[in-house]
mmCIF file of C-alpha atoms in Angstrom:
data_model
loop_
_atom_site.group_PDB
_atom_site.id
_atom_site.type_symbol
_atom_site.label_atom_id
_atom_site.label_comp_id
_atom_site.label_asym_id
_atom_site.label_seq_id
_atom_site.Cartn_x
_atom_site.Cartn_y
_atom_site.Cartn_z
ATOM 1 C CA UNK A 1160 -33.226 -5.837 -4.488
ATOM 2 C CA UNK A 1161 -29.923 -7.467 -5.335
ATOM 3 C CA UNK A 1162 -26.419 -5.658 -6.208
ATOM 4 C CA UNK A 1163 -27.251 -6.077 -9.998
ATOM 5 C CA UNK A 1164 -30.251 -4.742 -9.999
ATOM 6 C CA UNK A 1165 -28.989 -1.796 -7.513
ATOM 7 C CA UNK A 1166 -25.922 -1.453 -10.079
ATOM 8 C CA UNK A 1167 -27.770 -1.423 -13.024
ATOM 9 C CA UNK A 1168 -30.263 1.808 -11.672
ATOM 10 C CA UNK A 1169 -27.550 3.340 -10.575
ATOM 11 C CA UNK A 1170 -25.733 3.241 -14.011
ATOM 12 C CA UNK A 1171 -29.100 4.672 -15.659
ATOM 13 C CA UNK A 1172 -29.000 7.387 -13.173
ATOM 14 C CA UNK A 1173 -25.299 8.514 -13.914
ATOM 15 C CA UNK A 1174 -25.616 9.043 -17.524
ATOM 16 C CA UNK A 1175 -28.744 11.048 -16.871
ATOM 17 C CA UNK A 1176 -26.438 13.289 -14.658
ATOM 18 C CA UNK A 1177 -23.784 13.318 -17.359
ATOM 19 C CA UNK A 1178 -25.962 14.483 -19.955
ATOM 20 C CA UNK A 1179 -27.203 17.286 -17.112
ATOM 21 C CA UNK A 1180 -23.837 18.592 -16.189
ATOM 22 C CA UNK A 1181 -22.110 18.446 -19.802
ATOM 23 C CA UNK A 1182 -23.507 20.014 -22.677
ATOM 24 C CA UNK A 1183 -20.497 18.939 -25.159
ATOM 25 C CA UNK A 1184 -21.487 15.431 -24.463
ATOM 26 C CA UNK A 1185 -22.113 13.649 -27.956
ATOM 27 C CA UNK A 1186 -25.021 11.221 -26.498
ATOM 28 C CA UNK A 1187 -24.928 7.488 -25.469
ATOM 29 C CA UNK A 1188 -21.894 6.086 -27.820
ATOM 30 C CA UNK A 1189 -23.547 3.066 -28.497
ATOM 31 C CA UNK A 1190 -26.941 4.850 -29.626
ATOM 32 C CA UNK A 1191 -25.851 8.000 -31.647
ATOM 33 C CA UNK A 1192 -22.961 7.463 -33.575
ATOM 34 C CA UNK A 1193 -23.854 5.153 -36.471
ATOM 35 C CA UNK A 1194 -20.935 2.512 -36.936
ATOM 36 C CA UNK A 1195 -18.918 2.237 -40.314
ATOM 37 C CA UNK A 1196 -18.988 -0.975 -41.733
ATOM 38 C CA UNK A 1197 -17.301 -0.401 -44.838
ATOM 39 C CA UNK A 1198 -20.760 -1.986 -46.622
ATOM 40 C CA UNK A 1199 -21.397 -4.847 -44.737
ATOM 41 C CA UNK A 1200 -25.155 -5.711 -44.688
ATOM 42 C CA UNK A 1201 -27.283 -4.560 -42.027
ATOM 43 C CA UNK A 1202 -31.034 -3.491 -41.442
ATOM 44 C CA UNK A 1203 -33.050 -1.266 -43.462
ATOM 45 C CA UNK A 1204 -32.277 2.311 -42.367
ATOM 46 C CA UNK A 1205 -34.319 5.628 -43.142
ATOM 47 C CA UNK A 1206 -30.950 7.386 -43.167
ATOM 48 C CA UNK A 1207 -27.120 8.767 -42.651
ATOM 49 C CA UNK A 1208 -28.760 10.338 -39.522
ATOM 50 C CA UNK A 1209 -28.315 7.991 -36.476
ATOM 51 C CA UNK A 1210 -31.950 8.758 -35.247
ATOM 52 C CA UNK A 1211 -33.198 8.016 -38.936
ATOM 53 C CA UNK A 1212 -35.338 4.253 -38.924
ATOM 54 C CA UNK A 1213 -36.664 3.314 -42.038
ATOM 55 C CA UNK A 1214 -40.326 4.482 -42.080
ATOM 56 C CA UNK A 1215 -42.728 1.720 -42.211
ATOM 57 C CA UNK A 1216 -40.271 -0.788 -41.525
ATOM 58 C CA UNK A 1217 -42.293 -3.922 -40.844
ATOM 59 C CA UNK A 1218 -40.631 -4.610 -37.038
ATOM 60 C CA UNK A 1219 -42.481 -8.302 -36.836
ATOM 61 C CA UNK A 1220 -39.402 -9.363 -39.014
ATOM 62 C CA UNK A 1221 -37.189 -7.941 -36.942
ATOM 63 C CA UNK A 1222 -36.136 -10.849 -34.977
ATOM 64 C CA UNK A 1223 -35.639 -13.217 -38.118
ATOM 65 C CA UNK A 1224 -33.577 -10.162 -40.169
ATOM 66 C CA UNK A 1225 -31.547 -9.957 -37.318
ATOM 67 C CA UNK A 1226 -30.547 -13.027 -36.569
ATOM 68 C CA UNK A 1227 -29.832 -13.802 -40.585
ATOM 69 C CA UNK A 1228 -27.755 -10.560 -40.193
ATOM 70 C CA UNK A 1229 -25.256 -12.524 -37.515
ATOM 71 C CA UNK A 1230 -23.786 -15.152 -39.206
ATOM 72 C CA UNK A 1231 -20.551 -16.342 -37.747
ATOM 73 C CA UNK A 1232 -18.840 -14.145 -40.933
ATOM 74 C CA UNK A 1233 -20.299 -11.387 -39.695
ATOM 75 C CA UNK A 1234 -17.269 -8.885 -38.353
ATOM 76 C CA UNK A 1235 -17.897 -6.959 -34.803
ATOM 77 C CA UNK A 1236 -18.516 -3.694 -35.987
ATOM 78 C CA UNK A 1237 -20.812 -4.652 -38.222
ATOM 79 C CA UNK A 1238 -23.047 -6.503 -35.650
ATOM 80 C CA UNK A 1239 -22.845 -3.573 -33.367
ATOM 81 C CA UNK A 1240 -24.224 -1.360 -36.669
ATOM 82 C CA UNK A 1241 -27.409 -4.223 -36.859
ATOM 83 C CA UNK A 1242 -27.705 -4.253 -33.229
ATOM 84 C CA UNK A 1243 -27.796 -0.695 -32.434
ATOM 85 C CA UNK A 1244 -30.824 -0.162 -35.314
ATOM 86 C CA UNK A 1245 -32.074 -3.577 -33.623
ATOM 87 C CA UNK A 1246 -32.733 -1.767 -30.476
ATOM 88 C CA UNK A 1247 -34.160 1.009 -31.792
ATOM 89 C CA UNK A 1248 -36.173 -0.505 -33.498
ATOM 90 C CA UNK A 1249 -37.502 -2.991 -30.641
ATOM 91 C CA UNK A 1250 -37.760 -0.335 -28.067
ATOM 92 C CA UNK A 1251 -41.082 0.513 -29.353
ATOM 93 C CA UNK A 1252 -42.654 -2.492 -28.613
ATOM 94 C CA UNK A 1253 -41.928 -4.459 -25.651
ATOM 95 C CA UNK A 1254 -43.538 -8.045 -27.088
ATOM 96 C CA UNK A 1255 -40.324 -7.425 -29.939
ATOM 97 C CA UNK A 1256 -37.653 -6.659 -27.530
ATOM 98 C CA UNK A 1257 -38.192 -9.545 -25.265
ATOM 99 C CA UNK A 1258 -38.433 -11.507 -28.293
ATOM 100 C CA UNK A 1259 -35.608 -10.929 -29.871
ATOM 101 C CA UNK A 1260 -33.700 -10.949 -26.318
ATOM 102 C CA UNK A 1261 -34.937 -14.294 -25.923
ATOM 103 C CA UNK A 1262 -33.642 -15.203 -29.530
ATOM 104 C CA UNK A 1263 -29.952 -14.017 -28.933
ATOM 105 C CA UNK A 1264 -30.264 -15.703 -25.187
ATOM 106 C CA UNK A 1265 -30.834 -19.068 -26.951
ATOM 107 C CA UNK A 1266 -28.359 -18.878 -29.428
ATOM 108 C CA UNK A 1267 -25.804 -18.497 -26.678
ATOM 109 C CA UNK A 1268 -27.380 -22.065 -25.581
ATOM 110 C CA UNK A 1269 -27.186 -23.575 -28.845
ATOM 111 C CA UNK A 1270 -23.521 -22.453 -29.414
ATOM 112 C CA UNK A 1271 -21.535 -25.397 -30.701
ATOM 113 C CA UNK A 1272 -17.914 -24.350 -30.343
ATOM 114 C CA UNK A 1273 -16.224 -21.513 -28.353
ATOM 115 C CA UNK A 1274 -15.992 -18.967 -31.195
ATOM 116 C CA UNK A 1275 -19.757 -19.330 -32.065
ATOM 117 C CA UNK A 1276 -20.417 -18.948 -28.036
ATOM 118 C CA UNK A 1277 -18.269 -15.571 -28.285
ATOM 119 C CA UNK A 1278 -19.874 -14.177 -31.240
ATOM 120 C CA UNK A 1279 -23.544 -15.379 -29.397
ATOM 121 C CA UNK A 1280 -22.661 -13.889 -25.842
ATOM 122 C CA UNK A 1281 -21.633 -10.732 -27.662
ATOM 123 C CA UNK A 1282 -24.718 -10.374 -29.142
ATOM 124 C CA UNK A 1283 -27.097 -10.917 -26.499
ATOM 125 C CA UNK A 1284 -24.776 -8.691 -24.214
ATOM 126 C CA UNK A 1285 -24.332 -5.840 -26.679
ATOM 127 C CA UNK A 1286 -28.223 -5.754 -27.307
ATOM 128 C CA UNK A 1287 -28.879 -5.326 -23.797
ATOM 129 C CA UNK A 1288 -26.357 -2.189 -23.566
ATOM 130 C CA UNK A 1289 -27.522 -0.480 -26.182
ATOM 131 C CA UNK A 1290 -31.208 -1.006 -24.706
ATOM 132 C CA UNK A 1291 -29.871 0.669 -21.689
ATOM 133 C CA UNK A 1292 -28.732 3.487 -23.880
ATOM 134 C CA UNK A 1293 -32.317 3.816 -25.117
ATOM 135 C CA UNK A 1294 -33.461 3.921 -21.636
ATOM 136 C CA UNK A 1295 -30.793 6.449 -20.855
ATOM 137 C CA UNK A 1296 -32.125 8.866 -23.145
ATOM 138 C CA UNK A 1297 -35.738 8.826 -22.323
ATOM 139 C CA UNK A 1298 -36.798 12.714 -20.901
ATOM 140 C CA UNK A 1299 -34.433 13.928 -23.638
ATOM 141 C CA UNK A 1300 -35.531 15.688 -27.468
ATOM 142 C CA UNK A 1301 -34.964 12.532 -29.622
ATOM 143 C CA UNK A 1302 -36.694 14.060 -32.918
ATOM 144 C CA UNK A 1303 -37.437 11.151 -35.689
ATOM 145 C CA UNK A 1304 -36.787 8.270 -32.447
ATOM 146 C CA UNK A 1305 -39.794 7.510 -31.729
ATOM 147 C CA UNK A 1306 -42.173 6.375 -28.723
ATOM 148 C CA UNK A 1307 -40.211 3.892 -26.787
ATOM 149 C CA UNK A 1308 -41.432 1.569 -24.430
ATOM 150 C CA UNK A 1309 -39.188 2.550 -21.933
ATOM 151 C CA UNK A 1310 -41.034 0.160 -18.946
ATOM 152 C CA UNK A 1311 -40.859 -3.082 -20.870
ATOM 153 C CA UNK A 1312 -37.216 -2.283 -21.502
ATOM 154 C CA UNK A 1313 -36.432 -1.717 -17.979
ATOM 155 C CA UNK A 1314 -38.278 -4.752 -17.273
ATOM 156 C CA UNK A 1315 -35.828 -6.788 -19.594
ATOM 157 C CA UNK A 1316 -32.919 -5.312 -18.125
ATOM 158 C CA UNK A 1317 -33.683 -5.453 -14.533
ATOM 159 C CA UNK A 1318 -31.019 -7.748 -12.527
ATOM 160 C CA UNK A 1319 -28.652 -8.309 -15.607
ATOM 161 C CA UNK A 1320 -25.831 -6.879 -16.955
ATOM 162 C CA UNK A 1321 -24.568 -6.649 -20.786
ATOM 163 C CA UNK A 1322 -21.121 -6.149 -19.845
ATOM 164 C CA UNK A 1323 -20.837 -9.273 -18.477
ATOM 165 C CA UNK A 1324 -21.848 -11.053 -21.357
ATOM 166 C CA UNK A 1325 -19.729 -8.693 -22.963
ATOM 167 C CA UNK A 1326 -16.674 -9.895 -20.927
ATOM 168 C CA UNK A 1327 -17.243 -13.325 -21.492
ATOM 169 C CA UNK A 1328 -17.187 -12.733 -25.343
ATOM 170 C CA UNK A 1329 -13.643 -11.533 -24.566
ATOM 171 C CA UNK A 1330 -12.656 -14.680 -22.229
ATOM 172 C CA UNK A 1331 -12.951 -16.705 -25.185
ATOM 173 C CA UNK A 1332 -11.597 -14.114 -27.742
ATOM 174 C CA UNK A 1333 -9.030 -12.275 -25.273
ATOM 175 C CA UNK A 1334 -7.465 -10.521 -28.716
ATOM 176 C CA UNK A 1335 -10.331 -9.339 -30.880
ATOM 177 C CA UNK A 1336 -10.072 -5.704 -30.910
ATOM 178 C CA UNK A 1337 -13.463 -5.284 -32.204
ATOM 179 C CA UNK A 1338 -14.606 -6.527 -28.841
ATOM 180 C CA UNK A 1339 -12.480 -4.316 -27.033
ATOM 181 C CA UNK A 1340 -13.380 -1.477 -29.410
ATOM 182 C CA UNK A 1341 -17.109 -2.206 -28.347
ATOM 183 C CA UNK A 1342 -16.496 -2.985 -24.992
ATOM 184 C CA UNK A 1343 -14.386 0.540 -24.424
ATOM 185 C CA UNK A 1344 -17.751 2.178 -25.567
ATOM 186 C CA UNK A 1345 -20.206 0.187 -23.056
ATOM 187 C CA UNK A 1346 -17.718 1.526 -20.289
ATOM 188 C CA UNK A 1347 -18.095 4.589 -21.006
ATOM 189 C CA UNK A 1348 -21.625 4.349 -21.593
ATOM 190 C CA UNK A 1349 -21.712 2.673 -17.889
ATOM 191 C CA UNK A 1350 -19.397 5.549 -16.713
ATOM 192 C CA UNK A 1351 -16.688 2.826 -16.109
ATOM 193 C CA UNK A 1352 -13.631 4.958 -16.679
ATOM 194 C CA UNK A 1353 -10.850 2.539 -15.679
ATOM 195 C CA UNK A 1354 -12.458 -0.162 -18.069
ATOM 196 C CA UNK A 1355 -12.967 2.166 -20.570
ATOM 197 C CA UNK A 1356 -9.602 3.308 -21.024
ATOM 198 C CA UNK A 1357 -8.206 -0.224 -20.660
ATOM 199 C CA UNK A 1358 -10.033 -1.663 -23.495
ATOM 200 C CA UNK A 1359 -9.765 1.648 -25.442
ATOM 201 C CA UNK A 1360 -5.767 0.690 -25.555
ATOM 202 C CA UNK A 1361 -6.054 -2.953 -26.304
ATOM 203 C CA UNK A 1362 -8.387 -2.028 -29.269
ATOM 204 C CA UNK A 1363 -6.046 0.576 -30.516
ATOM 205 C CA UNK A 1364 -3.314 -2.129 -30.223
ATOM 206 C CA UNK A 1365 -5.032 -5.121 -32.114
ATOM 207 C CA UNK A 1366 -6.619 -3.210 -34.294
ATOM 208 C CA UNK A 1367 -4.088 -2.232 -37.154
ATOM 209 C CA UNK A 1368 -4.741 -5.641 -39.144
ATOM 210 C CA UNK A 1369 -8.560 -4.780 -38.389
ATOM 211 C CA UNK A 1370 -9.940 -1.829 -41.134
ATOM 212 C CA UNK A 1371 -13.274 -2.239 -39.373
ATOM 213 C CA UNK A 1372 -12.494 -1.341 -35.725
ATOM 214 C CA UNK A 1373 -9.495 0.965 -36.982
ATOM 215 C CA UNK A 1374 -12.355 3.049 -39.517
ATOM 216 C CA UNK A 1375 -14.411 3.868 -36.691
ATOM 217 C CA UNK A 1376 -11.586 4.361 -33.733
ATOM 218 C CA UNK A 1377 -12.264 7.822 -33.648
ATOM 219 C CA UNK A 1378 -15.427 7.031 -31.826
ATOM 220 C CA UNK A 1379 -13.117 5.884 -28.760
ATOM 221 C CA UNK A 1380 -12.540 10.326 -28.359
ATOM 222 C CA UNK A 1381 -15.839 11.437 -28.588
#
Protein backbone atom coordinates (compact mmCIF):
# COMPACT_ATOMS: atom_id res chain seq x y z
CA UNK A 1 0.00 0.00 0.00
CA UNK A 2 1.59 3.27 -1.04
CA UNK A 3 1.54 6.79 0.94
CA UNK A 4 -1.47 7.89 -1.28
CA UNK A 5 -3.42 5.30 -0.80
CA UNK A 6 -2.46 5.25 3.14
CA UNK A 7 -3.24 9.18 3.00
CA UNK A 8 -6.28 9.00 1.31
CA UNK A 9 -7.93 6.22 4.15
CA UNK A 10 -6.69 8.09 6.58
CA UNK A 11 -8.45 11.34 5.39
CA UNK A 12 -11.85 9.23 5.15
CA UNK A 13 -11.28 8.16 8.63
CA UNK A 14 -10.80 11.77 10.12
CA UNK A 15 -13.92 13.26 8.92
CA UNK A 16 -15.77 10.25 10.24
CA UNK A 17 -14.21 11.23 13.68
CA UNK A 18 -15.12 14.86 13.12
CA UNK A 19 -18.60 14.24 12.50
CA UNK A 20 -18.37 11.83 15.90
CA UNK A 21 -16.87 14.34 18.21
CA UNK A 22 -18.78 17.61 16.88
CA UNK A 23 -22.33 17.81 16.66
CA UNK A 24 -22.38 21.63 15.32
CA UNK A 25 -20.54 20.36 12.35
CA UNK A 26 -22.57 21.48 9.12
CA UNK A 27 -21.52 18.18 7.00
CA UNK A 28 -18.86 17.69 4.23
CA UNK A 29 -18.64 21.46 2.66
CA UNK A 30 -18.36 20.29 -0.64
CA UNK A 31 -21.56 17.91 -0.35
CA UNK A 32 -24.17 19.90 1.75
CA UNK A 33 -24.12 23.35 1.08
CA UNK A 34 -25.55 23.94 -2.40
CA UNK A 35 -23.34 26.66 -4.24
CA UNK A 36 -24.89 30.06 -5.51
CA UNK A 37 -24.40 30.63 -8.94
CA UNK A 38 -26.30 33.62 -9.42
CA UNK A 39 -28.36 31.44 -12.37
CA UNK A 40 -25.79 29.91 -14.17
CA UNK A 41 -26.95 26.59 -15.75
CA UNK A 42 -26.42 23.46 -14.06
CA UNK A 43 -28.12 19.92 -13.72
CA UNK A 44 -31.62 19.18 -13.13
CA UNK A 45 -32.22 19.39 -9.37
CA UNK A 46 -35.33 18.04 -7.29
CA UNK A 47 -34.77 21.03 -5.01
CA UNK A 48 -33.41 24.15 -2.72
CA UNK A 49 -32.53 21.23 -0.35
CA UNK A 50 -28.88 20.09 -0.94
CA UNK A 51 -29.89 16.33 -0.56
CA UNK A 52 -32.85 17.02 -3.11
CA UNK A 53 -31.90 15.08 -6.86
CA UNK A 54 -34.36 15.41 -9.34
CA UNK A 55 -36.55 12.26 -9.18
CA UNK A 56 -36.31 10.17 -12.18
CA UNK A 57 -33.50 11.94 -13.50
CA UNK A 58 -32.31 9.78 -16.38
CA UNK A 59 -28.38 9.37 -14.93
CA UNK A 60 -27.19 7.59 -18.47
CA UNK A 61 -26.99 11.32 -19.65
CA UNK A 62 -25.17 12.27 -17.00
CA UNK A 63 -21.80 12.18 -18.43
CA UNK A 64 -22.79 14.10 -21.75
CA UNK A 65 -24.96 16.95 -19.54
CA UNK A 66 -22.03 17.35 -17.64
CA UNK A 67 -19.52 17.80 -19.76
CA UNK A 68 -21.86 20.36 -22.03
CA UNK A 69 -22.27 22.04 -18.58
CA UNK A 70 -18.20 22.89 -18.54
CA UNK A 71 -17.55 24.95 -21.23
CA UNK A 72 -14.47 27.04 -20.89
CA UNK A 73 -17.22 30.13 -20.00
CA UNK A 74 -18.28 28.30 -17.39
CA UNK A 75 -17.20 30.34 -13.94
CA UNK A 76 -15.74 28.11 -10.84
CA UNK A 77 -18.51 28.20 -8.67
CA UNK A 78 -20.72 27.26 -11.00
CA UNK A 79 -18.82 24.03 -11.99
CA UNK A 80 -18.46 23.15 -8.39
CA UNK A 81 -22.64 23.59 -8.23
CA UNK A 82 -22.74 20.84 -11.52
CA UNK A 83 -20.11 18.82 -10.02
CA UNK A 84 -21.31 18.42 -6.60
CA UNK A 85 -25.05 17.18 -8.09
CA UNK A 86 -22.62 15.21 -10.59
CA UNK A 87 -21.43 13.14 -7.78
CA UNK A 88 -24.41 12.58 -6.27
CA UNK A 89 -25.81 11.62 -8.80
CA UNK A 90 -23.00 9.03 -10.00
CA UNK A 91 -22.48 7.60 -6.62
CA UNK A 92 -25.30 5.34 -7.20
CA UNK A 93 -23.93 3.55 -9.84
CA UNK A 94 -20.41 2.71 -10.08
CA UNK A 95 -20.41 1.93 -14.19
CA UNK A 96 -21.49 6.14 -14.18
CA UNK A 97 -18.90 7.31 -11.85
CA UNK A 98 -16.00 5.69 -13.49
CA UNK A 99 -17.41 6.91 -16.58
CA UNK A 100 -17.68 10.16 -16.13
CA UNK A 101 -14.16 10.10 -14.15
CA UNK A 102 -12.74 8.76 -17.17
CA UNK A 103 -14.46 11.63 -19.25
CA UNK A 104 -13.01 14.59 -17.12
CA UNK A 105 -9.48 12.46 -17.01
CA UNK A 106 -9.39 12.76 -20.84
CA UNK A 107 -10.29 16.13 -21.20
CA UNK A 108 -7.30 17.03 -19.09
CA UNK A 109 -5.39 15.06 -22.06
CA UNK A 110 -7.02 16.79 -24.76
CA UNK A 111 -6.43 20.29 -23.21
CA UNK A 112 -5.09 22.59 -25.89
CA UNK A 113 -3.78 25.60 -24.00
CA UNK A 114 -2.95 26.16 -20.28
CA UNK A 115 -6.26 27.79 -19.26
CA UNK A 116 -8.36 24.92 -20.81
CA UNK A 117 -5.79 22.39 -18.86
CA UNK A 118 -6.72 24.45 -15.54
CA UNK A 119 -10.33 24.51 -16.00
CA UNK A 120 -9.93 20.39 -17.06
CA UNK A 121 -7.60 19.46 -14.00
CA UNK A 122 -10.09 21.30 -11.83
CA UNK A 123 -12.71 19.33 -12.86
CA UNK A 124 -11.47 15.96 -12.71
CA UNK A 125 -9.85 16.92 -9.25
CA UNK A 126 -12.93 18.56 -7.75
CA UNK A 127 -15.12 15.46 -8.84
CA UNK A 128 -12.96 13.19 -7.07
CA UNK A 129 -13.25 15.34 -3.67
CA UNK A 130 -16.58 15.63 -3.60
CA UNK A 131 -16.79 11.68 -4.24
CA UNK A 132 -14.76 11.41 -1.15
CA UNK A 133 -17.32 13.52 0.59
CA UNK A 134 -19.96 11.00 -0.48
CA UNK A 135 -17.87 8.31 0.88
CA UNK A 136 -17.39 10.31 4.03
CA UNK A 137 -20.88 10.30 4.82
CA UNK A 138 -21.80 6.74 4.33
CA UNK A 139 -23.10 5.20 8.09
CA UNK A 140 -24.75 8.62 8.48
CA UNK A 141 -28.99 9.55 8.08
CA UNK A 142 -28.81 11.04 4.51
CA UNK A 143 -32.80 11.15 4.00
CA UNK A 144 -33.77 11.80 0.08
CA UNK A 145 -29.62 10.74 -0.85
CA UNK A 146 -30.00 7.75 -1.87
CA UNK A 147 -28.19 4.19 -2.07
CA UNK A 148 -24.66 4.91 -2.94
CA UNK A 149 -22.25 2.66 -4.19
CA UNK A 150 -19.89 3.42 -1.73
CA UNK A 151 -17.24 0.31 -2.92
CA UNK A 152 -17.02 1.34 -6.54
CA UNK A 153 -16.32 4.85 -5.30
CA UNK A 154 -13.60 3.83 -3.08
CA UNK A 155 -12.37 1.82 -5.82
CA UNK A 156 -12.06 5.05 -8.06
CA UNK A 157 -10.43 6.91 -5.47
CA UNK A 158 -7.97 4.49 -4.19
CA UNK A 159 -4.18 5.80 -4.70
CA UNK A 160 -5.21 9.35 -6.01
CA UNK A 161 -5.72 12.50 -4.72
CA UNK A 162 -8.18 15.47 -5.92
CA UNK A 163 -6.23 18.03 -4.29
CA UNK A 164 -3.53 17.56 -6.34
CA UNK A 165 -5.26 18.04 -9.38
CA UNK A 166 -6.73 20.72 -7.56
CA UNK A 167 -3.28 22.38 -7.01
CA UNK A 168 -2.26 22.09 -10.37
CA UNK A 169 -5.43 24.02 -11.54
CA UNK A 170 -3.92 26.76 -9.35
CA UNK A 171 -0.17 26.43 -10.84
CA UNK A 172 -1.53 27.57 -13.96
CA UNK A 173 -4.16 30.05 -12.53
CA UNK A 174 -2.10 31.12 -9.27
CA UNK A 175 -4.89 34.20 -8.90
CA UNK A 176 -8.34 32.77 -9.47
CA UNK A 177 -10.05 33.07 -6.27
CA UNK A 178 -12.70 30.75 -7.24
CA UNK A 179 -10.03 28.09 -7.10
CA UNK A 180 -8.85 29.11 -3.90
CA UNK A 181 -12.43 29.53 -2.69
CA UNK A 182 -12.87 25.74 -3.69
CA UNK A 183 -9.69 24.64 -2.76
CA UNK A 184 -10.10 26.27 1.03
CA UNK A 185 -13.22 23.91 1.19
CA UNK A 186 -11.39 20.51 0.01
CA UNK A 187 -8.90 21.37 2.96
CA UNK A 188 -11.11 21.44 5.22
CA UNK A 189 -12.96 18.64 3.95
CA UNK A 190 -9.37 16.73 4.10
CA UNK A 191 -8.91 18.24 7.65
CA UNK A 192 -5.94 20.26 6.16
CA UNK A 193 -6.11 23.25 8.45
CA UNK A 194 -2.96 25.14 7.42
CA UNK A 195 -4.12 24.85 3.66
CA UNK A 196 -7.38 25.67 4.46
CA UNK A 197 -6.84 28.85 6.02
CA UNK A 198 -4.22 29.82 3.42
CA UNK A 199 -6.43 29.58 0.51
CA UNK A 200 -9.42 30.82 2.59
CA UNK A 201 -7.31 34.35 2.62
CA UNK A 202 -6.20 34.40 -0.94
CA UNK A 203 -9.90 33.82 -1.97
CA UNK A 204 -11.12 36.52 0.27
CA UNK A 205 -8.39 38.71 -1.33
CA UNK A 206 -9.08 38.07 -5.15
CA UNK A 207 -12.35 37.78 -4.81
CA UNK A 208 -13.91 41.40 -4.65
CA UNK A 209 -14.00 41.74 -8.63
CA UNK A 210 -15.50 38.05 -8.42
CA UNK A 211 -19.63 38.23 -7.37
CA UNK A 212 -19.53 34.45 -7.71
CA UNK A 213 -16.89 33.38 -5.14
CA UNK A 214 -17.68 36.65 -3.02
CA UNK A 215 -21.86 35.42 -2.97
CA UNK A 216 -21.02 32.27 -1.48
CA UNK A 217 -17.81 33.31 0.89
CA UNK A 218 -19.75 32.74 3.78
CA UNK A 219 -19.34 29.08 3.18
CA UNK A 220 -15.47 29.58 4.06
CA UNK A 221 -17.11 29.98 8.22
CA UNK A 222 -19.25 27.22 8.34
Amino acid sequence: MDHRTIASRLRRMGLSALLLTAPAFAGPPLLCDPFDTAGAPSLPWGGDRWNQPLAGYDRTRLVEGTQALLTPQTPVIARMETLRRAAMYASRDGGIARALARALDARVATAGDDDARALALFDAGYLRETFEDVVRLQGYDMPGFGEVDAAALRVLLDGREGSEEIARALALRPGDAAMHFAAALVARADGRRHDAVRHARLARAGGDGDRLPAGNMALLAN
